[in-house]
Structure formats: structure tokens, C-alpha cells
PDB file of C-alpha atoms in Angstrom:
ATOM      1  CA  MET A   1     -25.801 -55.492  67.543  1.00 34.00           C
ATOM      2  CA  ALA A   2     -22.591 -57.080  68.860  1.00 39.00           C
ATOM      3  CA  SER A   3     -20.420 -58.663  66.200  1.00 44.00           C
ATOM      4  CA  ASP A   4     -18.922 -62.116  66.377  1.00 47.00           C
ATOM      5  CA  LEU A   5     -15.593 -60.475  67.196  1.00 46.00           C
ATOM      6  CA  ASP A   6     -16.548 -58.290  70.171  1.00 50.00           C
ATOM      7  CA  PRO A   7     -14.669 -57.152  72.200  1.00 50.00           C
ATOM      8  CA  ALA A   8     -12.822 -54.963  69.752  1.00 52.00           C
ATOM      9  CA  PRO A   9      -9.469 -56.484  68.711  1.00 49.00           C
ATOM     10  CA  TYR A  10      -7.489 -53.496  69.921  1.00 46.00           C
ATOM     11  CA  GLU A  11      -9.000 -53.581  73.418  1.00 58.00           C
ATOM     12  CA  LEU A  12      -7.118 -56.851  73.892  1.00 59.00           C
ATOM     13  CA  ARG A  13      -3.934 -55.822  72.116  1.00 60.00           C
ATOM     14  CA  PHE A  14      -0.791 -54.728  73.884  1.00 71.00           C
ATOM     15  CA  ASP A  15       1.948 -53.760  71.453  1.00 78.00           C
ATOM     16  CA  SER A  16       4.951 -55.331  73.165  1.00 89.00           C
ATOM     17  CA  GLY A  17       6.964 -55.762  70.001  1.00 90.00           C
ATOM     18  CA  ARG A  18       6.442 -59.554  69.797  1.00 94.00           C
ATOM     19  CA  VAL A  19       3.247 -61.564  69.490  1.00 95.00           C
ATOM     20  CA  CYS A  20       4.380 -64.038  72.180  1.00 96.00           C
ATOM     21  CA  LEU A  21       4.783 -61.125  74.620  1.00 95.00           C
ATOM     22  CA  ASP A  22       1.377 -59.792  73.563  1.00 94.00           C
ATOM     23  CA  LEU A  23      -0.083 -63.168  74.560  1.00 96.00           C
ATOM     24  CA  LEU A  24       1.486 -62.853  78.025  1.00 94.00           C
ATOM     25  CA  ALA A  25      -0.235 -59.471  78.406  1.00 93.00           C
ATOM     26  CA  THR A  26      -3.679 -61.056  78.051  1.00 94.00           C
ATOM     27  CA  ALA A  27      -3.447 -62.187  81.692  1.00 92.00           C
ATOM     28  CA  HIS A  28      -3.166 -58.608  83.012  1.00 87.00           C
ATOM     29  CA  PRO A  29      -4.840 -57.035  84.911  1.00 85.00           C
ATOM     30  CA  GLY A  30      -7.067 -60.124  84.946  1.00 89.00           C
ATOM     31  CA  GLU A  31      -8.024 -62.866  82.505  1.00 93.00           C
ATOM     32  CA  ARG A  32      -8.656 -61.160  79.171  1.00 93.00           C
ATOM     33  CA  LEU A  33      -9.001 -64.318  77.098  1.00 95.00           C
ATOM     34  CA  ASP A  34     -12.203 -65.190  78.895  1.00 94.00           C
ATOM     35  CA  SER A  35     -14.131 -66.508  75.889  1.00 95.00           C
ATOM     36  CA  VAL A  36     -13.695 -67.895  72.400  1.00 96.00           C
ATOM     37  CA  ARG A  37     -14.963 -64.548  71.109  1.00 94.00           C
ATOM     38  CA  ALA A  38     -12.209 -62.702  73.002  1.00 94.00           C
ATOM     39  CA  LEU A  39      -9.568 -65.094  71.618  1.00 95.00           C
ATOM     40  CA  ARG A  40     -10.814 -64.542  68.064  1.00 94.00           C
ATOM     41  CA  ALA A  41     -10.628 -60.778  68.598  1.00 92.00           C
ATOM     42  CA  TRP A  42      -7.087 -61.073  69.997  1.00 94.00           C
ATOM     43  CA  LEU A  43      -5.934 -63.223  67.055  1.00 95.00           C
ATOM     44  CA  ILE A  44      -7.097 -60.532  64.646  1.00 92.00           C
ATOM     45  CA  GLY A  45      -5.798 -57.631  66.745  1.00 90.00           C
ATOM     46  CA  ALA A  46      -2.388 -59.315  67.107  1.00 92.00           C
ATOM     47  CA  GLY A  47      -2.181 -59.646  63.323  1.00 91.00           C
ATOM     48  CA  LEU A  48      -2.129 -63.449  63.284  1.00 94.00           C
ATOM     49  CA  VAL A  49      -5.126 -63.563  60.962  1.00 94.00           C
ATOM     50  CA  PRO A  50      -6.668 -60.973  58.633  1.00 92.00           C
ATOM     51  CA  ALA A  51      -9.865 -59.317  59.884  1.00 85.00           C
ATOM     52  CA  ARG A  52     -12.109 -60.961  57.289  1.00 80.00           C
ATOM     53  CA  GLU A  53     -10.842 -64.479  57.929  1.00 85.00           C
ATOM     54  CA  PRO A  54     -13.426 -66.949  59.273  1.00 85.00           C
ATOM     55  CA  LEU A  55     -12.334 -68.465  62.559  1.00 93.00           C
ATOM     56  CA  ARG A  56     -14.855 -71.274  62.916  1.00 93.00           C
ATOM     57  CA  LEU A  57     -12.112 -73.713  64.007  1.00 94.00           C
ATOM     58  CA  VAL A  58     -11.135 -71.476  66.947  1.00 95.00           C
ATOM     59  CA  ASP A  59     -13.162 -73.141  69.694  1.00 96.00           C
ATOM     60  CA  ALA A  60     -13.066 -73.818  73.430  1.00 97.00           C
ATOM     61  CA  GLY A  61     -10.223 -76.313  72.980  1.00 96.00           C
ATOM     62  CA  CYS A  62      -8.203 -73.668  71.159  1.00 97.00           C
ATOM     63  CA  LEU A  63      -8.906 -71.175  73.953  1.00 98.00           C
ATOM     64  CA  LEU A  64      -7.572 -73.674  76.497  1.00 98.00           C
ATOM     65  CA  GLY A  65      -4.510 -74.251  74.297  1.00 97.00           C
ATOM     66  CA  PHE A  66      -3.707 -70.529  74.175  1.00 98.00           C
ATOM     67  CA  ARG A  67      -4.071 -70.173  77.938  1.00 98.00           C
ATOM     68  CA  GLU A  68      -1.760 -73.163  78.460  1.00 98.00           C
ATOM     69  CA  LEU A  69       0.792 -71.759  75.998  1.00 98.00           C
ATOM     70  CA  ARG A  70       0.634 -68.435  77.841  1.00 97.00           C
ATOM     71  CA  ALA A  71       1.323 -70.197  81.158  1.00 96.00           C
ATOM     72  CA  ASP A  72       4.285 -72.010  79.574  1.00 96.00           C
ATOM     73  CA  LEU A  73       5.700 -68.785  78.115  1.00 96.00           C
ATOM     74  CA  ALA A  74       5.438 -67.122  81.541  1.00 93.00           C
ATOM     75  CA  GLN A  75       7.969 -69.736  82.727  1.00 92.00           C
ATOM     76  CA  LEU A  76      10.361 -69.183  79.808  1.00 93.00           C
ATOM     77  CA  ILE A  77      10.386 -65.521  78.770  1.00 91.00           C
ATOM     78  CA  PRO A  78      13.086 -63.366  80.399  1.00 82.00           C
ATOM     79  CA  GLY A  79      11.524 -60.602  82.457  1.00 79.00           C
ATOM     80  CA  ALA A  80       8.460 -62.723  83.143  1.00 77.00           C
ATOM     81  CA  VAL A  81      10.500 -65.132  85.292  1.00 78.00           C
ATOM     82  CA  PRO A  82      13.092 -64.384  87.978  1.00 72.00           C
ATOM     83  CA  PRO A  83      16.667 -64.084  86.672  1.00 74.00           C
ATOM     84  CA  GLY A  84      18.567 -67.355  86.850  1.00 76.00           C
ATOM     85  CA  ALA A  85      15.412 -69.475  87.210  1.00 79.00           C
ATOM     86  CA  ALA A  86      15.775 -72.954  85.734  1.00 83.00           C
ATOM     87  CA  VAL A  87      13.878 -73.695  82.538  1.00 85.00           C
ATOM     88  CA  PRO A  88      11.425 -76.537  83.215  1.00 90.00           C
ATOM     89  CA  PRO A  89      12.202 -79.235  80.585  1.00 93.00           C
ATOM     90  CA  ALA A  90       8.538 -80.247  80.186  1.00 96.00           C
ATOM     91  CA  VAL A  91       7.522 -76.643  79.504  1.00 96.00           C
ATOM     92  CA  LEU A  92      10.257 -76.209  76.903  1.00 95.00           C
ATOM     93  CA  ALA A  93       9.292 -79.521  75.282  1.00 97.00           C
ATOM     94  CA  ARG A  94       5.635 -78.424  74.968  1.00 97.00           C
ATOM     95  CA  VAL A  95       6.541 -75.088  73.366  1.00 97.00           C
ATOM     96  CA  ASN A  96       8.958 -76.814  70.964  1.00 97.00           C
ATOM     97  CA  GLU A  97       6.297 -79.369  70.051  1.00 97.00           C
ATOM     98  CA  GLN A  98       3.766 -76.642  69.305  1.00 97.00           C
ATOM     99  CA  SER A  99       6.268 -74.706  67.189  1.00 97.00           C
ATOM    100  CA  ALA A 100       6.854 -77.795  65.002  1.00 97.00           C
ATOM    101  CA  VAL A 101       3.392 -77.457  63.429  1.00 96.00           C
ATOM    102  CA  ALA A 102       3.259 -75.330  60.280  1.00 95.00           C
ATOM    103  CA  PRO A 103       1.622 -71.951  61.012  1.00 94.00           C
ATOM    104  CA  PRO A 104      -1.167 -70.625  58.749  1.00 94.00           C
ATOM    105  CA  ALA A 105       0.132 -69.987  55.238  1.00 93.00           C
ATOM    106  CA  PRO A 106      -0.479 -66.469  53.884  1.00 93.00           C
ATOM    107  CA  ARG A 107      -1.562 -65.664  50.344  1.00 92.00           C
ATOM    108  CA  ALA A 108      -2.255 -62.480  48.388  1.00 92.00           C
ATOM    109  CA  ALA A 109      -5.918 -61.896  47.526  1.00 90.00           C
ATOM    110  CA  GLN A 110      -7.759 -59.231  45.595  1.00 88.00           C
ATOM    111  CA  GLY A 111      -8.911 -56.450  47.912  1.00 86.00           C
ATOM    112  CA  PRO A 112     -12.543 -55.368  48.353  1.00 83.00           C
ATOM    113  CA  GLY A 113     -13.892 -53.868  45.162  1.00 81.00           C
ATOM    114  CA  GLY A 114     -10.775 -54.981  43.293  1.00 79.00           C
ATOM    115  CA  ALA A 115      -8.606 -52.358  44.990  1.00 81.00           C
ATOM    116  CA  GLY A 116      -5.097 -53.729  45.407  1.00 89.00           C
ATOM    117  CA  LEU A 117      -3.970 -56.876  47.139  1.00 92.00           C
ATOM    118  CA  VAL A 118      -4.657 -57.869  50.730  1.00 90.00           C
ATOM    119  CA  ARG A 119      -3.334 -60.631  52.954  1.00 91.00           C
ATOM    120  CA  ALA A 120      -5.478 -63.757  53.258  1.00 90.00           C
ATOM    121  CA  LEU A 121      -4.792 -67.328  54.371  1.00 93.00           C
ATOM    122  CA  HIS A 122      -4.687 -70.609  52.452  1.00 92.00           C
ATOM    123  CA  GLY A 123      -7.610 -72.335  54.079  1.00 91.00           C
ATOM    124  CA  GLU A 124      -9.219 -71.759  57.425  1.00 93.00           C
ATOM    125  CA  PRO A 125      -6.613 -71.792  60.226  1.00 95.00           C
ATOM    126  CA  THR A 126      -6.762 -74.510  62.852  1.00 95.00           C
ATOM    127  CA  GLY A 127      -6.077 -73.953  66.518  1.00 95.00           C
ATOM    128  CA  SER A 128      -2.793 -75.875  66.347  1.00 96.00           C
ATOM    129  CA  GLU A 129      -1.615 -73.750  63.395  1.00 97.00           C
ATOM    130  CA  LEU A 130      -2.382 -70.541  65.274  1.00 97.00           C
ATOM    131  CA  LEU A 131      -0.677 -71.838  68.427  1.00 97.00           C
ATOM    132  CA  ALA A 132       2.324 -72.730  66.251  1.00 97.00           C
ATOM    133  CA  ALA A 133       2.636 -69.143  65.041  1.00 97.00           C
ATOM    134  CA  VAL A 134       2.912 -67.859  68.629  1.00 98.00           C
ATOM    135  CA  ALA A 135       5.129 -70.737  69.797  1.00 98.00           C
ATOM    136  CA  ARG A 136       7.519 -70.126  66.855  1.00 97.00           C
ATOM    137  CA  ASP A 137       7.694 -66.445  67.730  1.00 97.00           C
ATOM    138  CA  ALA A 138       8.630 -67.421  71.296  1.00 97.00           C
ATOM    139  CA  VAL A 139      11.292 -69.892  70.123  1.00 96.00           C
ATOM    140  CA  GLU A 140      12.790 -67.228  67.845  1.00 96.00           C
ATOM    141  CA  LEU A 141      12.841 -64.716  70.707  1.00 95.00           C
ATOM    142  CA  LEU A 142      14.325 -67.165  73.206  1.00 93.00           C
ATOM    143  CA  THR A 143      17.088 -68.285  70.840  1.00 93.00           C
ATOM    144  CA  ASP A 144      18.078 -64.825  69.585  1.00 94.00           C
ATOM    145  CA  PRO A 145      20.534 -63.380  72.142  1.00 92.00           C
ATOM    146  CA  VAL A 146      20.138 -59.813  70.853  1.00 93.00           C
ATOM    147  CA  ALA A 147      16.334 -59.845  70.946  1.00 92.00           C
ATOM    148  CA  ARG A 148      16.286 -61.696  74.279  1.00 90.00           C
ATOM    149  CA  SER A 149      18.567 -59.048  75.823  1.00 90.00           C
ATOM    150  CA  ARG A 150      16.007 -56.381  74.880  1.00 92.00           C
ATOM    151  CA  VAL A 151      13.132 -57.958  76.803  1.00 93.00           C
ATOM    152  CA  ARG A 152      12.244 -55.688  79.722  1.00 91.00           C
ATOM    153  CA  ARG A 153       9.723 -55.776  82.525  1.00 90.00           C
ATOM    154  CA  CYS A 154       7.690 -52.625  83.113  1.00 89.00           C
ATOM    155  CA  GLU A 155       9.163 -50.616  86.009  1.00 86.00           C
ATOM    156  CA  ALA A 156       5.758 -49.443  87.213  1.00 84.00           C
ATOM    157  CA  VAL A 157       4.618 -50.746  90.583  1.00 81.00           C
ATOM    158  CA  ASN A 158       2.364 -53.811  90.237  1.00 83.00           C
ATOM    159  CA  CYS A 159       2.742 -54.080  86.448  1.00 86.00           C
ATOM    160  CA  PRO A 160       4.004 -57.485  85.301  1.00 87.00           C
ATOM    161  CA  LEU A 161       4.000 -56.708  81.565  1.00 88.00           C
ATOM    162  CA  VAL A 162       7.112 -57.392  79.515  1.00 91.00           C
ATOM    163  CA  TYR A 163       8.044 -55.808  76.208  1.00 92.00           C
ATOM    164  CA  LEU A 164      10.824 -55.631  73.650  1.00 91.00           C
ATOM    165  CA  ASP A 165      12.810 -52.433  74.205  1.00 91.00           C
ATOM    166  CA  THR A 166      13.658 -51.088  70.762  1.00 89.00           C
ATOM    167  CA  SER A 167      14.007 -47.487  71.935  1.00 86.00           C
ATOM    168  CA  ARG A 168      17.071 -45.448  71.098  1.00 84.00           C
ATOM    169  CA  GLY A 169      19.617 -46.022  73.845  1.00 80.00           C
ATOM    170  CA  ARG A 170      17.469 -48.845  75.295  1.00 81.00           C
ATOM    171  CA  ARG A 171      16.052 -46.496  77.920  1.00 81.00           C
ATOM    172  CA  ARG A 172      12.359 -47.388  77.797  1.00 82.00           C
ATOM    173  CA  ARG A 173      11.071 -47.898  81.359  1.00 80.00           C
ATOM    174  CA  TRP A 174       7.365 -48.658  81.031  1.00 79.00           C
ATOM    175  CA  CYS A 175       5.151 -50.938  79.015  1.00 82.00           C
ATOM    176  CA  SER A 176       3.152 -47.840  78.072  1.00 74.00           C
ATOM    177  CA  SER A 177       4.187 -44.238  78.552  1.00 69.00           C
ATOM    178  CA  GLU A 178       0.520 -43.217  78.380  1.00 68.00           C
ATOM    179  CA  VAL A 179      -0.640 -45.654  81.073  1.00 68.00           C
ATOM    180  CA  CYS A 180       2.092 -46.853  83.437  1.00 81.00           C
ATOM    181  CA  GLY A 181       4.456 -43.979  82.650  1.00 65.00           C
ATOM    182  CA  ASN A 182       1.762 -41.410  83.296  1.00 70.00           C
ATOM    183  CA  ARG A 183       0.754 -43.140  86.552  1.00 71.00           C
ATOM    184  CA  GLU A 184       4.357 -43.113  87.743  1.00 68.00           C
ATOM    185  CA  ARG A 185       4.802 -39.417  86.831  1.00 70.00           C
ATOM    186  CA  VAL A 186       1.599 -38.489  88.681  1.00 68.00           C
ATOM    187  CA  ALA A 187       2.680 -40.519  91.741  1.00 65.00           C
ATOM    188  CA  ARG A 188       6.129 -38.864  91.697  1.00 69.00           C
ATOM    189  CA  HIS A 189       4.506 -35.418  91.465  1.00 58.00           C
ATOM    190  CA  ARG A 190       2.222 -36.208  94.423  1.00 68.00           C
ATOM    191  CA  ARG A 191       5.144 -37.440  96.521  1.00 69.00           C
ATOM    192  CA  ARG A 192       7.079 -34.256  95.741  1.00 70.00           C
ATOM    193  CA  ALA A 193       4.074 -32.061  96.556  1.00 68.00           C
ATOM    194  CA  ALA A 194       3.501 -33.955  99.829  1.00 69.00           C
ATOM    195  CA  SER A 195       7.146 -33.587 100.869  1.00 68.00           C
ATOM    196  CA  LEU A 196       7.039 -29.836 100.164  1.00 68.00           C
ATOM    197  CA  ALA A 197       3.831 -29.510 102.184  1.00 70.00           C
ATOM    198  CA  ASP A 198       5.503 -31.254 105.147  1.00 70.00           C
ATOM    199  CA  ARG A 199       8.289 -28.675 105.334  1.00 67.00           C
TER     200      ARG A 199
END
């Protein structure tokens, strides 16, 4: 039987290094936040809420809010917008307004069967609190010159994903070595083989 959180949280997760960049990735290759259920799964997979947390307040309005925030971030995040593009004041104002709300407050709770402590939340999170957590992450990224300088766009053809390059020497080229990197290596190998065959 399908759970209330299908699809699996990790099917929607792209580990970009920042939750605001992970939200941008939910639009590729097509709309991945296509239901309230998918949003709930993404919130858990992105680590914004613990897996056992009820998300009854995450509804269709919240889904619309996350899609709108994603569209705003696509106009602000370096790598997602052309270099030198002007920041639309209304977009910046909306993101700042969302970040002003207090995000969900964490608390330590007894783990299942009394084994250790686990992360829980004080009260059930509202949509505006969850949006605030992502908007604050974006504000922190945009206002930190060092972090902002590490935002990269995947070099693979037709891949719009952006990520935080924390690799040694800042030489990471792809959003995923296993997916885009492998595709690029295979394409390069085929081009080489074709050029040798033409000789």
C-alpha cells in the first residue's frame, strides 16, 4: 500500500549543498513538486522536517507557495540567472518577507524504544514556517560572498541544475558525477570513437 509520503523522499532529493538549491532542482527535468504528497516527501528528504513529523498543515496553498518561492529563487541565485542580470526588487522583497517568519523550532525527543535522542519539532510546522526555512537559507547564501562564489551551474548539455562546489580545488563540473558526468564521459567516448572511425 502506498504511504502518505510516496514518492520516496530521496527520489525528489538532489544534494546540491544548500536546501534552497535543492528546491530549484525540483523543476528539473519536469515539475517534481506535482502534488502535496510530493512536497511532503521533499520536505522530509531535504531534512527540513523529521520523518515522523505530521505534516497535516502542508496543503495545496503550501505547495503553491513553494513553487512561487522556487520561481523567485530562479531569478536570484547565481548560476540560475545570467551573469549581470538585474535583481527584480519585487522578487527580492518577497523572499525577504518570507525569511522574516520564524522557521520550525527543533527540539530533542526520546528516540523509538527509548534509544537515544532524535530531532523533533515544537508543534506541527505551518507552510509559512517551512517556506521561511528555505527563504532564510537563500538569503544566507545570497549575502555570503564566499558561499555565493561557489555556486556553479552543471556543465552538462541541457542540465540547468546549480550546486555549491565544495570540492578540493573547486574543480567540480557536474551536478552529479554518476548522472551528468557519466553522460558527458560516454558522449566524449562516442565522439572520439566516431572520429577514429572516420579516418
